[in-house]
Amino acid sequence: MARKGKGFHSAVAYNTHQPRAAHSTTQFGGCSTSAFNKVPHRVRSSGDDSLGQWAWIRLQDRTQGVGQRNLVVISAYHPNPPNNGHQTVWFQHKAHFSRTNRDVEPREAFIKDLSTAINKWRDDGCSIILGIDANDDLSSYSPKSFRFRMSEVGLVEAIQSKHPGSHQATYQRNPRGYPRLTASLRRLTCPSWPPGTTLLTNTSPPITVACGSTLTCAVSLADTNLRNPPMFHAGW
C-alpha cells in the first residue's frame, strides 16, 4: 500500500468478540488509522479497541527529553441507533454486553469507553485528534449530545469552532432535520506544530494531517452514510 522507499504504518480495528457465522463473510463496522511516507518514523505506538470502536496511532516529535510532544490520532465509529438489522454494529455490541453481563446501551458505552481512553492519553501529556463518524447532530450542544460529551474530556469540534455559522450537508442523504457541518475543505493550523504545518479537513474520509509528509486517517469503514464526519482536537 506504500510506495517503494516510503514508510507505512496502520492500526485496524474490528469486533473480535463476534462469533463468526459459518455462512457469512461480512462483519459490519470497524475503522483504521494509517500513517504514510515519513510519518511512520514518528510512530511510538498504536492499537485498537477490541470491539472495533476505534483505532489509534501515537506519534512523537523530534524533541528529546523534556518538552517532547506526543500526538494521538484516533479514527472512530459511533454506532447508529438500533434498527431492524441484527448484524448492525449496535446489535453486535449489545450481544457482547449481554454475554459479559454489562448492562449498558451500546452508544452510551462507546462514549464512556472512548472518554476513558482519551483521559488516559491526556493524563500522559498527549494532544488528541479524533476523526469520527459520530452518527449524531454535532451542531447540538445539549448535555446528552456527543459534542458536549467530548467537551467533557477537553475536545473541541474543529469545524464548528472554526466556522460556527456553517451547517452545510456532509452527505446527500442527510435527514433535513439535522443541522450539518461544513462540506468544504478547511485548512486549520496548530500552534504546537512547527511553522507552516496545517490541518486539512474534508467532508468525508480521509482526514489528512500535513506535517511535511502525510498522515491519513480513514474515519470509518463501517458506513458511508455520514451525518457528521468531523474532527475533534485537544491540546492545541
XYZ file of C-alpha atoms in Angstrom:
236
model
C 0.000 0.000 0.000
C 3.021 2.289 0.327
C 5.260 3.434 -2.490
C 8.748 1.993 -2.746
C 11.065 3.689 -0.289
C 8.201 5.168 1.700
C 7.028 4.149 5.163
C 3.651 2.776 6.129
C 2.031 2.015 9.481
C -1.590 1.111 10.086
C -3.843 0.271 13.024
C -7.034 -1.601 12.134
C -9.970 -2.245 14.460
C -12.805 -4.741 14.131
C -15.097 -6.602 16.512
C -13.036 -9.544 17.758
C -15.825 -10.741 20.060
C -18.473 -11.532 17.456
C -18.852 -15.261 16.753
C -18.321 -15.785 13.046
C -21.306 -17.350 11.309
C -20.365 -20.221 9.023
C -22.458 -18.826 6.172
C -21.262 -15.221 6.413
C -18.033 -13.481 5.452
C -19.304 -9.986 6.290
C -18.973 -8.043 9.519
C -20.305 -4.502 9.693
C -18.241 -1.903 11.497
C -14.563 -1.331 12.010
C -12.164 1.526 11.321
C -8.484 2.178 10.686
C -5.801 4.819 11.092
C -2.777 4.845 8.779
C 0.483 6.779 8.607
C 2.338 7.188 5.308
C 5.649 8.415 3.918
C 7.874 9.919 6.659
C 5.268 9.907 9.413
C 5.711 6.216 10.411
C 9.196 7.081 11.671
C 7.442 9.112 14.369
C 5.114 6.297 15.461
C 5.637 5.485 19.119
C 2.786 3.011 19.490
C -0.580 2.069 18.011
C -3.559 -0.062 18.840
C -7.268 -0.698 18.594
C -10.394 -1.324 20.606
C -11.400 -4.995 20.665
C -14.987 -4.145 19.688
C -13.779 -2.268 16.621
C -14.913 1.075 18.019
C -11.656 2.915 17.270
C -8.068 2.549 16.092
C -5.230 4.872 17.069
C -1.625 5.822 16.359
C 0.596 7.721 18.788
C 3.230 9.985 17.241
C 6.123 11.811 18.859
C 8.100 14.780 17.578
C 11.864 15.053 17.220
C 12.386 16.751 20.575
C 14.181 14.549 23.077
C 13.551 14.514 26.819
C 11.668 17.354 28.480
C 9.337 19.135 26.077
C 8.813 16.215 23.724
C 5.296 16.326 22.291
C 3.074 13.341 21.582
C 0.003 13.309 19.364
C -2.610 10.539 19.375
C -4.655 10.321 16.168
C -7.865 8.315 16.556
C -10.307 7.025 13.960
C -13.645 6.000 15.478
C -17.172 4.876 14.655
C -20.092 5.725 16.955
C -22.850 3.142 16.288
C -26.111 4.179 14.709
C -29.212 3.878 16.908
C -30.826 0.412 16.751
C -32.995 -0.629 13.811
C -34.202 -3.943 12.426
C -30.781 -5.184 11.345
C -29.374 -7.894 13.593
C -25.860 -7.639 12.138
C -25.520 -3.903 12.731
C -22.756 -2.567 14.933
C -25.280 -1.632 17.635
C -26.620 -5.195 17.836
C -23.104 -6.678 17.719
C -22.119 -4.640 20.751
C -25.407 -5.249 22.555
C -24.937 -9.001 22.151
C -21.397 -8.770 23.520
C -22.510 -6.742 26.536
C -25.267 -9.284 27.226
C -22.743 -12.138 27.123
C -20.436 -10.286 29.512
C -23.213 -9.092 31.855
C -22.548 -5.424 31.169
C -25.829 -3.551 31.462
C -25.223 -0.592 29.151
C -26.633 0.831 25.924
C -24.033 0.477 23.108
C -23.941 4.138 22.065
C -23.512 5.196 25.682
C -20.864 2.506 26.199
C -18.919 3.871 23.239
C -18.836 7.383 24.704
C -17.826 6.150 28.157
C -15.098 3.846 26.848
C -13.688 6.403 24.423
C -13.721 9.106 27.109
C -11.771 6.817 29.439
C -9.160 6.160 26.754
C -8.836 9.861 25.884
C -8.443 10.818 29.543
C -5.593 8.325 29.916
C -3.774 9.745 26.891
C -4.283 13.308 28.048
C -3.048 12.422 31.541
C 0.067 11.146 29.779
C 0.542 14.570 28.173
C -0.731 13.729 24.685
C -2.552 16.004 22.284
C -5.554 14.399 20.597
C -7.062 14.381 17.116
C -10.280 12.390 16.838
C -11.718 11.701 13.396
C -15.132 10.119 13.778
C -18.307 9.049 12.066
C -20.387 10.255 15.010
C -23.887 9.414 13.741
C -25.110 12.377 15.745
C -26.093 16.005 15.244
C -22.830 17.748 16.034
C -24.284 21.234 15.900
C -26.158 20.330 19.083
C -24.528 21.157 22.400
C -27.163 19.716 24.727
C -25.899 17.805 27.806
C -26.617 14.459 26.132
C -25.109 15.337 22.748
C -21.930 13.696 21.507
C -20.282 17.075 21.049
C -20.964 18.058 24.669
C -19.769 14.697 25.977
C -16.478 15.086 24.126
C -16.079 18.590 25.547
C -16.094 16.979 28.991
C -12.780 15.310 28.119
C -11.380 18.532 26.669
C -12.075 18.014 22.969
C -13.343 20.799 20.699
C -15.182 20.138 17.435
C -12.782 21.605 14.900
C -15.071 22.650 12.042
C -17.793 24.172 14.201
C -15.281 26.071 16.326
C -13.557 27.458 13.231
C -16.735 28.107 11.226
C -19.618 28.377 13.730
C -22.141 29.601 11.175
C -21.655 26.747 8.703
C -24.206 23.901 8.718
C -23.937 22.535 5.203
C -24.711 18.904 4.464
C -21.858 16.420 4.593
C -23.764 13.755 2.681
C -26.586 13.972 0.153
C -28.929 11.686 2.140
C -28.614 13.575 5.402
C -32.001 13.988 7.103
C -33.303 17.511 6.606
C -33.942 17.831 10.338
C -30.251 17.569 11.160
C -28.137 20.717 11.002
C -24.955 19.639 9.219
C -21.324 20.596 9.287
C -19.416 22.306 6.500
C -18.942 20.418 3.260
C -15.975 22.451 2.017
C -12.284 21.824 2.548
C -10.888 23.712 5.529
C -7.278 24.436 6.423
C -6.532 24.736 10.142
C -3.240 25.375 11.900
C -1.931 24.016 15.174
C 0.174 26.309 17.414
C 2.001 23.308 18.876
C 3.224 22.178 15.438
C 6.223 23.583 13.530
C 5.646 26.733 11.424
C 3.876 26.001 8.172
C 2.168 22.857 9.418
C -1.517 22.714 8.519
C -4.512 20.533 9.139
C -6.860 19.772 6.257
C -10.387 18.547 6.880
C -12.766 17.377 4.196
C -16.404 16.316 4.182
C -15.643 12.604 4.332
C -12.690 10.243 4.900
C -9.814 10.545 4.710
C -8.642 13.315 7.004
C -5.099 14.450 6.230
C -2.553 15.922 8.591
C 0.226 17.558 6.588
C 3.414 17.696 8.662
C 5.976 17.865 5.864
C 4.665 14.440 4.861
C 1.271 12.827 5.100
C -0.808 11.073 7.734
C -4.155 9.721 6.607
C -6.918 8.662 8.984
C -9.739 6.615 7.499
C -12.575 7.898 9.632
C -14.723 4.798 9.258
C -15.011 1.648 7.209
C -18.412 0.951 8.691
C -20.809 3.182 6.815
C -20.526 5.790 4.086
C -23.842 7.385 5.078
C -22.158 10.001 7.228
C -24.316 12.541 9.001
C -21.353 14.355 10.509
C -17.823 13.085 9.813
C -15.956 15.774 11.769
C -12.745 16.063 13.654
C -12.272 16.888 17.282
C -8.995 18.105 18.710
C -7.477 18.755 22.114
C -4.200 20.098 23.418
C -3.692 22.667 20.646
